[in-house]
Coordinates of C-alpha atoms and ligand atoms in Angstrom, one line a residue:
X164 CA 30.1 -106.8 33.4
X165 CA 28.3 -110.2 32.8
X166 CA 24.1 -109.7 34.0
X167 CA 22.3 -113.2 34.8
X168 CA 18.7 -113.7 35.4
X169 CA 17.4 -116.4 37.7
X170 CA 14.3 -117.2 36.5
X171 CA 11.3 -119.6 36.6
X172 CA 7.5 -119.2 36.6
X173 CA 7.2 -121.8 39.5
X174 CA 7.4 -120.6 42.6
X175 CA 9.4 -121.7 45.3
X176 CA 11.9 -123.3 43.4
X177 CA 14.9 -122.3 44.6
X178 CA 16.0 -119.2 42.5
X179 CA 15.7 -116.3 45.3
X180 CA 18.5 -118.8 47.6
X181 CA 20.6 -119.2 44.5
X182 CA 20.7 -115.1 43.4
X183 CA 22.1 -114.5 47.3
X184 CA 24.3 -117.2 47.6
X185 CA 25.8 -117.8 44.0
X186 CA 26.0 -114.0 44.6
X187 CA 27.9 -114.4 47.7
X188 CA 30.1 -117.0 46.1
X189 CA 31.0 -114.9 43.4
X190 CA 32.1 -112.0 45.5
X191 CA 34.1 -115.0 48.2
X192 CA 35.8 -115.2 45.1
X193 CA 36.6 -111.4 44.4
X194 CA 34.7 -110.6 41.8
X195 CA 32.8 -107.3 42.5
X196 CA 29.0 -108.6 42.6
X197 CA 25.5 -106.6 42.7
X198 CA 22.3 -108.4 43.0
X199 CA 18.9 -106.6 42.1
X200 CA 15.8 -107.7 43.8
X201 CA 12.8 -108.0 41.3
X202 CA 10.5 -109.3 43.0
X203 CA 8.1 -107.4 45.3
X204 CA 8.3 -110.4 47.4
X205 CA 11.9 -108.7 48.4
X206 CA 12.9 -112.1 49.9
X207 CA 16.4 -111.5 48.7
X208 CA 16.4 -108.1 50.5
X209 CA 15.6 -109.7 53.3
X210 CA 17.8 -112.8 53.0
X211 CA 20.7 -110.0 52.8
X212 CA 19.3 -108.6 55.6
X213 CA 18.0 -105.6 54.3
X214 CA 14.7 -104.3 55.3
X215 CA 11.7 -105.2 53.0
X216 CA 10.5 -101.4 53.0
X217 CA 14.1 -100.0 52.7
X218 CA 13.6 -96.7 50.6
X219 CA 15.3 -95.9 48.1
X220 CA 14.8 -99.2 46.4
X221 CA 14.9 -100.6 43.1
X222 CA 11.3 -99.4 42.4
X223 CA 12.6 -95.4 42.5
X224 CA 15.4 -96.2 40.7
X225 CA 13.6 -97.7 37.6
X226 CA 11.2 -94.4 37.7
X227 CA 13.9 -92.4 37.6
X228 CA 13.4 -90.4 41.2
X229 CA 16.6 -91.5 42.6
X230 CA 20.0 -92.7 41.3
X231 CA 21.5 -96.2 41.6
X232 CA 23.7 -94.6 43.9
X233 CA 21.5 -93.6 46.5
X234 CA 19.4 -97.4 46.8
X235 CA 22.9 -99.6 46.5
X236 CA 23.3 -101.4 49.7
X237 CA 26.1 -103.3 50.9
X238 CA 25.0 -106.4 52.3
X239 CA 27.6 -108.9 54.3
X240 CA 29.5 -111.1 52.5
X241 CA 30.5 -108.1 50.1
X242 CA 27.4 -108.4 47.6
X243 CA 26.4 -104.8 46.8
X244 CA 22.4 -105.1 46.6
X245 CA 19.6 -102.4 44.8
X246 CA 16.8 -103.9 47.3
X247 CA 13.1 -104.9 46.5
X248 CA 9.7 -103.6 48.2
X249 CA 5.6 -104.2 47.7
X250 CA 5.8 -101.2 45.3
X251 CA 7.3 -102.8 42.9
X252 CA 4.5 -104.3 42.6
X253 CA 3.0 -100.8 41.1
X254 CA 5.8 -100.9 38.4
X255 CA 4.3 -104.4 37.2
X256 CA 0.8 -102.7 36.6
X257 CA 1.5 -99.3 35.7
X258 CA 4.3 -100.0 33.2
X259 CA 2.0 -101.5 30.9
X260 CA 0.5 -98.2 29.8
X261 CA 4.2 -96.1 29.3
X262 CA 6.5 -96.2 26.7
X263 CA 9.4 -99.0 26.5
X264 CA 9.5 -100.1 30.0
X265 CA 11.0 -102.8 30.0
X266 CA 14.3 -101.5 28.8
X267 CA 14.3 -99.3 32.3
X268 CA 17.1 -101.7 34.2
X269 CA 19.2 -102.2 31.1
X270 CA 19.6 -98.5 31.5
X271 CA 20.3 -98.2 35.1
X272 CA 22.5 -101.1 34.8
X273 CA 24.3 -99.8 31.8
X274 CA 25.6 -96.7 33.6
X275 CA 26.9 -99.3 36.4
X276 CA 29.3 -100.8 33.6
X277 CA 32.0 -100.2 35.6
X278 CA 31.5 -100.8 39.0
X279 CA 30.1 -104.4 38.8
X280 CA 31.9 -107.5 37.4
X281 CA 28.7 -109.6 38.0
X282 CA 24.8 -108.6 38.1
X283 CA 22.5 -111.5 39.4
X284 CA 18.6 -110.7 38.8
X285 CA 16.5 -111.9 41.3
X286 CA 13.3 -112.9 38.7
X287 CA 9.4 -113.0 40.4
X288 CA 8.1 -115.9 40.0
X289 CA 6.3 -114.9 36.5
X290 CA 8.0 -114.7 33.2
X291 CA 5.0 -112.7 31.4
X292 CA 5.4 -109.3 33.5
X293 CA 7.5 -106.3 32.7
X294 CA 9.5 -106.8 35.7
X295 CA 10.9 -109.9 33.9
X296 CA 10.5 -108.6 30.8
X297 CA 13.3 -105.8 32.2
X298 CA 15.5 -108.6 33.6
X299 CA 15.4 -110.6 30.3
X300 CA 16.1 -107.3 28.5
X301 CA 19.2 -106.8 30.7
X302 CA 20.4 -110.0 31.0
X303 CA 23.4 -112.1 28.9
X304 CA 22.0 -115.1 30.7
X305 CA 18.9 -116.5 31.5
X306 CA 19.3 -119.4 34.3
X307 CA 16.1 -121.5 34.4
X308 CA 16.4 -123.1 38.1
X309 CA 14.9 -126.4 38.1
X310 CA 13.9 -127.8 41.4
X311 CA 15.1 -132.0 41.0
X312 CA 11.5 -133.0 42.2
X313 CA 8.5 -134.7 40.4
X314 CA 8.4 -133.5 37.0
X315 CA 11.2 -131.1 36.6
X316 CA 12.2 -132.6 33.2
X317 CA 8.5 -131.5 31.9
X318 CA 8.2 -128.4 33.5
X319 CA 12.1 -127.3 32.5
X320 CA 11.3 -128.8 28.7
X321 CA 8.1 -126.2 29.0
X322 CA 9.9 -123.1 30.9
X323 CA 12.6 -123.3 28.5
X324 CA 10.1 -123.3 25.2
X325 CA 8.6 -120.3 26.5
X326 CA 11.6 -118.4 27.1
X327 CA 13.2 -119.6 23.8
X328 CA 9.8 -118.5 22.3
X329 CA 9.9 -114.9 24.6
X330 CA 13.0 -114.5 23.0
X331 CA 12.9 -114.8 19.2
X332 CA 9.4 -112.6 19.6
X333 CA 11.0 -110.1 21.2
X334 CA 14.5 -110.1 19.0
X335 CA 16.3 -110.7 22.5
X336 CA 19.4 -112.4 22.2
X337 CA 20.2 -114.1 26.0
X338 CA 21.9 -117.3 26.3
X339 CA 19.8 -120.3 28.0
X340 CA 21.6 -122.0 30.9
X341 CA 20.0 -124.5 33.5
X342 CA 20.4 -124.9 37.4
X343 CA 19.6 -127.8 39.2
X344 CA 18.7 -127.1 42.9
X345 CA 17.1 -128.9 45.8
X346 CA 18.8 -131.7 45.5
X347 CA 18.5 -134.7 47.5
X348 CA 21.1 -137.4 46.7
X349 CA 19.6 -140.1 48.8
X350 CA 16.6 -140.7 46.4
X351 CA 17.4 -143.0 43.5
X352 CA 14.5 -140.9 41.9
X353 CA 16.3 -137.4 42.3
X354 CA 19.7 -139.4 41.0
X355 CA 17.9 -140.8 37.9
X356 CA 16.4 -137.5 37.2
X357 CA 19.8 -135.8 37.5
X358 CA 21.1 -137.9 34.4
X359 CA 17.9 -137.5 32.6
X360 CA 18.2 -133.6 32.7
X361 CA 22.3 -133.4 31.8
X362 CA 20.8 -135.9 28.9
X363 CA 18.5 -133.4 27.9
X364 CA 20.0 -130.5 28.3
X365 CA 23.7 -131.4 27.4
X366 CA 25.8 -128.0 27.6
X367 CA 22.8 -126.0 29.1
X368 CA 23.4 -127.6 32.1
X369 CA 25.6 -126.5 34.7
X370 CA 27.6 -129.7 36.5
X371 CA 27.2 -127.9 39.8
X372 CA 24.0 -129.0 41.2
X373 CA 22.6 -127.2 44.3
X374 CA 22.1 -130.0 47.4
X375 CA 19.3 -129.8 49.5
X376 CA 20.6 -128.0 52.7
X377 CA 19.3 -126.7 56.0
X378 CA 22.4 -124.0 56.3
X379 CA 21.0 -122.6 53.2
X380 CA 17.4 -121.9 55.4
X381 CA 19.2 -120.7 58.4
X382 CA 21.7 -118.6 56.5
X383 CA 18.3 -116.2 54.8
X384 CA 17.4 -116.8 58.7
X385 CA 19.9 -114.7 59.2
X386 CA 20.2 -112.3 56.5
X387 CA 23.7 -113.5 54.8
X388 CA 25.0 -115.2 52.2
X389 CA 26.0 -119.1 53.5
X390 CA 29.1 -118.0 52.9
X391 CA 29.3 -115.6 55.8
X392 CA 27.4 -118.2 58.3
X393 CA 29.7 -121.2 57.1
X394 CA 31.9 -121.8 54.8
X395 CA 33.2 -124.9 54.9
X396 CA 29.4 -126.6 54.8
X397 CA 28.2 -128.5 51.9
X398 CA 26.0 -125.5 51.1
X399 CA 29.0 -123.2 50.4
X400 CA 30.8 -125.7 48.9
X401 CA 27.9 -126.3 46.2
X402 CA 27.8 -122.5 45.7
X403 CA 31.7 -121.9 45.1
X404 CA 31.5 -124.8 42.6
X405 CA 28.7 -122.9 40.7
X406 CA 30.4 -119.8 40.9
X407 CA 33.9 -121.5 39.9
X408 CA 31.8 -123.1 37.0
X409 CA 30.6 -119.9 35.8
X410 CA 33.9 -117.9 35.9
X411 CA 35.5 -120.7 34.2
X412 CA 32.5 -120.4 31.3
X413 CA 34.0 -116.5 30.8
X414 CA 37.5 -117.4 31.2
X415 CA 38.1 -115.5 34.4
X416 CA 40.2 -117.1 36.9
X417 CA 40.5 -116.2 40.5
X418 CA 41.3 -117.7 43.5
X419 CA 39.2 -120.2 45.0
X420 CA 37.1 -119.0 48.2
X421 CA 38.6 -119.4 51.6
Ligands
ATP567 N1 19.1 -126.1 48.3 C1 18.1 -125.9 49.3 N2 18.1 -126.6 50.4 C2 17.2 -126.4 51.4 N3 16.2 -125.4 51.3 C3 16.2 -124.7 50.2 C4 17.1 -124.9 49.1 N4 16.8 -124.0 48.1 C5 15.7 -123.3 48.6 N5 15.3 -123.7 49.8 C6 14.2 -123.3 50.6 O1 13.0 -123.4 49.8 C7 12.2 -122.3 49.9 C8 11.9 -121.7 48.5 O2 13.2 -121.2 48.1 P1 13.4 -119.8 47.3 O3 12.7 -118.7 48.1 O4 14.8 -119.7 47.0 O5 12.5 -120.1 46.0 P2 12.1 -119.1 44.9 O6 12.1 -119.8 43.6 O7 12.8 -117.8 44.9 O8 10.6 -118.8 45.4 P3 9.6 -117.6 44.7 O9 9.1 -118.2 43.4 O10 8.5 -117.5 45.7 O11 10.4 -116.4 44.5 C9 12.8 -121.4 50.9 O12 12.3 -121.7 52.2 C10 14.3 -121.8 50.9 O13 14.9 -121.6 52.1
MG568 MG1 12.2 -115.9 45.0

């Protein structure tokens, strides 16, 4: 079981659309996918179309009153999903006075070994809270998603010190990768700045880079993965790339996606 975190303290950048539809990707592909929700935004609950005050959620879970079990969901598209509400928000505030809380979803996930080839973490967007400090804990990977706008090669340079620093305080041992997403290819500007972060970040860098798309919009519209609305758009066709890219990094090989 390989557990990735999508992660970014800048809001907005793209890392909610790329948990649901890598996810979806992955499990196009096969591979037996669950995504948690972190955030008490729940927008990935609700761009599985799950209900943002579904009970049990993820917050229950992580406090021990009910089982993984009970709060999975299976969303369309085949991505299982432990969904999000506002009271996770609770978690963030009163975790900081227990004991070790941040190693909560490495346990639950831990007893899930065997039912899930691939765990995406939906991050908030914060990277100092325990709700991130739990995915970090739990994760292998830790995908900075960099939105290719104006200065995403000085806020990626900065995100990725402070996780690198988060890390060797913290004795963590995840691997830094980086996503590029909102991609327009039309501007010179988001072409040049394409080349200036595969310079930068060499092998951290995934070659798949996420196109701008307005399938991606109407897809959360809708509650599924793009995927399940269509999959022969350009959307989909980014998103089994990323997902191909990322079994290849493991060695895993499966069919490629209807
Ligand atoms: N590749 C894309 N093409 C078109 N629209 C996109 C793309 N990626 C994201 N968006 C849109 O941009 C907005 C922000 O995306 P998203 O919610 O994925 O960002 P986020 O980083 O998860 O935000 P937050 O920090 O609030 O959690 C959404 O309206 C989403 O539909
Ligand atoms: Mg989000």
């Amino acid at each position: 079981m390989r557990v990735f975190a999508l992660v970014n303290q800048k809001g907005g950048c793209g890392k909610t659309t790329a948990a649901i539809n890598w996810a979806g990707a992955l499990a196009a592909r096969g591979r037996r996918v669950l995504l948690v929700d972190l955030d008490p935004q729940a927008h990935a609950t609700m761009g599985l179309g799950v209900a943002a005050d579904h009970a049990p959620s993820l917050i229950d879970v992580l406090r021990e009153e009910a089982t993984a079990d009970e709060a999975l969901v299976c969303c369309k598209g085949g991505v299982w999903l432990l969904p999000a509400n506002a009271a996770l928000g609770e978690f963030e505030e009163q975790s900081e006075r227990a004991i070790g809380p941040e190693g909560a979803l490495a346990r639950q996930l831990d007893a899930m070994r065997s039912a899930f080839d691939e765990v995406v973490l939906d991050c908030p967007p914060r990277v100092d809270g325990v709700l991130a400090a739990n995915a970090l804990r739990a994760a292998q990977t830790a995908v900075l998603v960099v939105e290719t706008g104006a200065f995403a090669l000085q806020g990626a340079v900065q995100a990725l010190r402070v996780l690198d620093e988060m890390r060797a305080d913290r004795g963590e041992e995840f691997d830094l990768a980086v996503l590029g997403t909102l991609f327009d290819r039309r501007t010179n500007f988001a072409r040049e700045l394409l080349v200036a972060l595969h310079a930068r970040f060499a092998d951290e860098m995934f070659e798949t880079v996420i196109r701008t798309s307005v399938r991606l919009r109407e897809a959360a519209a809708c509650g599924v993965p793009v995927q399940v609305l269509d999959p022969s758009c350009r959307a989909a066709e980014d998103f089994d790339a990323l997902a191909g890219e990322w079994l290849a990094r493991a060695g895993v090989e499966t069919p490629v996606s209807a």
